[in-house]
Every structure is written in C-alpha cells, then in structure tokens.
Coordinates of N, CA and C in Angstrom, one line a residue:
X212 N 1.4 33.2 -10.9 CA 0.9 32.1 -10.1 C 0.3 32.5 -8.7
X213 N 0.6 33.5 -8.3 CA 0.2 34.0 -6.6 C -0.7 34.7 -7.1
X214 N -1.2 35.8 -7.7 CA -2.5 36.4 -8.0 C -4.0 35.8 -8.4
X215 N -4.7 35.9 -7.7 CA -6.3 35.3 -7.6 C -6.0 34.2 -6.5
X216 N -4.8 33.6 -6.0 CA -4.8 32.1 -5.2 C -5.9 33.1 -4.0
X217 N -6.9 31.8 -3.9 CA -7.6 31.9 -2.3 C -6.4 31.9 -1.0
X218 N -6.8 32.2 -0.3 CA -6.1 32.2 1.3 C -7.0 31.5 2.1
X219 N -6.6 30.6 3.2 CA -7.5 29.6 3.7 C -7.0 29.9 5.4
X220 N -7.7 30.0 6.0 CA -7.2 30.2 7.6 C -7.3 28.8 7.9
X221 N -6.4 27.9 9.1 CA -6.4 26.5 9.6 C -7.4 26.6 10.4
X222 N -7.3 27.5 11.3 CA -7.6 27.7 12.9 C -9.2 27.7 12.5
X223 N -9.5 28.9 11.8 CA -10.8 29.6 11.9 C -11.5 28.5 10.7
X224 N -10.9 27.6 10.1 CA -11.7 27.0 8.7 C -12.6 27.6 8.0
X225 N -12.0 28.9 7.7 CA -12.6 29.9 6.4 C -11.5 30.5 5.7
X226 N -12.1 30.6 4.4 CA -11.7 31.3 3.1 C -11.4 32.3 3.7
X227 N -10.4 33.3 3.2 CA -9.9 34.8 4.1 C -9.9 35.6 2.7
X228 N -9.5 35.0 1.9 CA -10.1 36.2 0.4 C -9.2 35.4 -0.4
X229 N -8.6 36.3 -1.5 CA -7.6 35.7 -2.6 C -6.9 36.8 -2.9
X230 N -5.5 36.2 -3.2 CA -4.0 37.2 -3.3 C -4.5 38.5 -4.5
X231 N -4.5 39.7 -3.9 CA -4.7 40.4 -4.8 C -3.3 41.4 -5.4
X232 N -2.2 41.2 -4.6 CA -1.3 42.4 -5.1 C 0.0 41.8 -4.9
X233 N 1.1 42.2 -4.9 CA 2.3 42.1 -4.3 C 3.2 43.1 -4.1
X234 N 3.7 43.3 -2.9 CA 4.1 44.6 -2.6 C 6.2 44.4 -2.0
X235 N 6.9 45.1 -2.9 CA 8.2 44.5 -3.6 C 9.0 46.0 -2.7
X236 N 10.1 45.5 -2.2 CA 10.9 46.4 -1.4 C 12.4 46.2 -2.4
X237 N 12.3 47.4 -2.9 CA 13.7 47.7 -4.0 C 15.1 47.6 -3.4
X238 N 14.9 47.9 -2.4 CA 16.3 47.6 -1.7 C 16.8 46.9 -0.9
X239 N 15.8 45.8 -0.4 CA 16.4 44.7 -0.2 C 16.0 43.4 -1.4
X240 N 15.6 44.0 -2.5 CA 15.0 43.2 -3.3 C 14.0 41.9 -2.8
X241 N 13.4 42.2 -2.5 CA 12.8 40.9 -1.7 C 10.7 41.1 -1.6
X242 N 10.1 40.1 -1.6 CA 8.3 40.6 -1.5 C 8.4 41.0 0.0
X243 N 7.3 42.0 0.5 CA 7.5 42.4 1.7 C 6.3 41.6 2.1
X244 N 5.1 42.2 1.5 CA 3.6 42.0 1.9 C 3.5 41.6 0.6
X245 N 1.9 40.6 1.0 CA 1.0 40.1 0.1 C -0.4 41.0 0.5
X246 N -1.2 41.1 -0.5 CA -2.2 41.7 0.0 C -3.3 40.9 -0.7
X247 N -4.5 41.0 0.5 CA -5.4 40.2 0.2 C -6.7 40.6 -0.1
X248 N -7.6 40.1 -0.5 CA -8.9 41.2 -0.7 C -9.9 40.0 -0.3
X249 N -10.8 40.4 0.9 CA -11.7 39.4 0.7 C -13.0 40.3 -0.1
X250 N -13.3 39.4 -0.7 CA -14.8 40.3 -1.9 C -16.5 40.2 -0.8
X251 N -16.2 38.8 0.7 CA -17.4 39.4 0.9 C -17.6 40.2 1.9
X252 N -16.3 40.6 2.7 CA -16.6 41.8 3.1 C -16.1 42.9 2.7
X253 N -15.5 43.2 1.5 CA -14.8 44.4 1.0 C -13.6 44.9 2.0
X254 N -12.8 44.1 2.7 CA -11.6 44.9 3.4 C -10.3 44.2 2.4
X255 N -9.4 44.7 2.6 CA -8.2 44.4 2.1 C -6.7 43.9 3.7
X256 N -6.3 43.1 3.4 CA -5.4 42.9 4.1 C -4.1 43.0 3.5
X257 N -3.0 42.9 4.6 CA -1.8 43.0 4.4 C -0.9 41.5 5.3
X258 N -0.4 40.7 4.3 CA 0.2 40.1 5.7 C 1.8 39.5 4.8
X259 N 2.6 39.6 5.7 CA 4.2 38.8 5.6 C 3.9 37.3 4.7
X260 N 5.0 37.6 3.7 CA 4.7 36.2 3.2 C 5.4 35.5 3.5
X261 N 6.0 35.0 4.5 CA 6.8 34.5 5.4 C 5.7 33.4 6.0
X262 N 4.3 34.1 6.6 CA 3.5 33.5 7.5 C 2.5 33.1 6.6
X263 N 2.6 32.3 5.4 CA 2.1 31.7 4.6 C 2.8 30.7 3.9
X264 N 1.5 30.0 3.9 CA 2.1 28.5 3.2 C 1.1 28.5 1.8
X265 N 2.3 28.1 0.9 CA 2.0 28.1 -1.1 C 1.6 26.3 -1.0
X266 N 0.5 26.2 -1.5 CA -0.1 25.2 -2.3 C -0.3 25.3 -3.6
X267 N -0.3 24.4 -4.5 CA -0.7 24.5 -5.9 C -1.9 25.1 -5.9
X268 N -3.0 25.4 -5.3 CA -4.3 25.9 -5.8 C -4.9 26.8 -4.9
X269 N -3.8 26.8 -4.1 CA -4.3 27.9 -2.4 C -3.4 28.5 -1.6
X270 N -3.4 29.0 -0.7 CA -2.6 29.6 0.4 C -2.8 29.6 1.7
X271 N -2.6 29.1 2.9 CA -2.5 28.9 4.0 C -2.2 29.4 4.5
X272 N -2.8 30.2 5.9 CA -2.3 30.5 7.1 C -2.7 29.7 8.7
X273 N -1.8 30.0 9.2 CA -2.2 29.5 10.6 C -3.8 30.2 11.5
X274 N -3.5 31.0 11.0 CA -4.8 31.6 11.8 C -5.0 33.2 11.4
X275 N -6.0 34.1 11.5 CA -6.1 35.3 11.1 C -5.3 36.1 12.1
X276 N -4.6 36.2 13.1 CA -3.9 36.9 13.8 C -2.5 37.2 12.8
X277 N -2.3 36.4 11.9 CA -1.1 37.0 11.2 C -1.5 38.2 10.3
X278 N -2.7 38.6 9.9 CA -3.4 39.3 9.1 C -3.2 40.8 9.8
X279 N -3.1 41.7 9.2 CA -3.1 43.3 9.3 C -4.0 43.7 8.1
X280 N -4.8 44.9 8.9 CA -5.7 45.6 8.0 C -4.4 46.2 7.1
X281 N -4.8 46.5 6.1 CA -4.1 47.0 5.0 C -4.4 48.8 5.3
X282 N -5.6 49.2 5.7 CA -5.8 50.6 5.7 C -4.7 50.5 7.2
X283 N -4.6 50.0 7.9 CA -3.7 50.3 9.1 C -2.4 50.5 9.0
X284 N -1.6 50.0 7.7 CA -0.7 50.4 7.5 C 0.0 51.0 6.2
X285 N -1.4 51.5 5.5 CA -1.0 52.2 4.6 C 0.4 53.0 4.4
X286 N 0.9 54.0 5.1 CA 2.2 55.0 5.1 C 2.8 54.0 5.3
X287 N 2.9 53.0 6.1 CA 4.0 51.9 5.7 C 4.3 51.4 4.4
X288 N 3.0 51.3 3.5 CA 3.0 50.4 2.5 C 3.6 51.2 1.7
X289 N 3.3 52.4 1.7 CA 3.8 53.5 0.4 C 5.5 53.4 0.1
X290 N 6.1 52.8 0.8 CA 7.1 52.7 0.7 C 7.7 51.4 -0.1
X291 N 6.9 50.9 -0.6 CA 7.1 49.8 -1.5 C 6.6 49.6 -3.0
X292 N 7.4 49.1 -3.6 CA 6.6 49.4 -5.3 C 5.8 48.6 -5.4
X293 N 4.6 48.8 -5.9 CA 3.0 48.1 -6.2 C 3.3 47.3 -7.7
X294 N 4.0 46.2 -7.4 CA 4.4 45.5 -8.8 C 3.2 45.0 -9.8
X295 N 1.9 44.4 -9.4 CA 0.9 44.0 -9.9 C -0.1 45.2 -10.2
X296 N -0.3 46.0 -9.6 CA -1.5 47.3 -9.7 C -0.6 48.4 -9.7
X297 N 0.2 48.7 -10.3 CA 0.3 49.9 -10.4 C 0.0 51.3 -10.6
X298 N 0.0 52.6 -9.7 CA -0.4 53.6 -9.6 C 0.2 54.7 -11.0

C-alpha cells in the first residue's frame, strides 16, 4: 500500500515524487526512512516517516525541509535492511 503513493508538499503545493522503498531497522524493529524518488528530476530522497501524513491515495508533508538527500546519507542508510529492493 505505501509503494508507488505520490508525496505532496503543503507549503510548496508540489508533487515531491512517489514512495519508492522502505528502509526497516532490525533491531528496533520498526520503518526508519521512506525513500522517495522524484522521476522529474532523477534525485532520490530520504525522509522519517514520522514527518508524514498516509492518505488513501497520497502522502503528505509539511514542507520539503523534512526531506534529506538520500546520497547525503547513504553510510547511514547502509545500516538498514532494504525490504522492497533488495541488494
């Protein structure tokens, strides 16, 4: 149900991409990061799914400041299992 959902920023009133991954911390069992892919600029993000709001056909944020490049914290990410894409 969370893979392919669009992400919608409030603030900025633009599309931010659609849920591409989920990234799962084994030891506290719990989702850490969602990761986002926008397709028209080819970046990928990372952001807490804490700082998102689940709609039946979308996803919500307050504004792009909750957003992290995904290449910025790659070595952080490596530490979590890639449940949807896996390596």
């Amino acid at each position: 149900d969370i893979i392919s959902k669009p992400v919608v920023s409030i603030f900025e009133c633009k599309h931010i991409g659609i849920i591409e991954n989920v990234l799962f911390d084994k030891s506290k069992k719990n989702v850490e990061f969602l990761i986002i892919y926008n397709e028209k600029d080819d970046i990928e993000y990372a952001i807490n799914p804490k700082s998102i709001i689940n709609f039946d056909n979308y996803f919500l944020i307050k504004n792009t400041s909750v957003l992290c490049l995904k290449s910025d914290l790659d070595l952080q990410l490596n530490n979590f299992e890639n449940l949807i894409n896996k390596k």
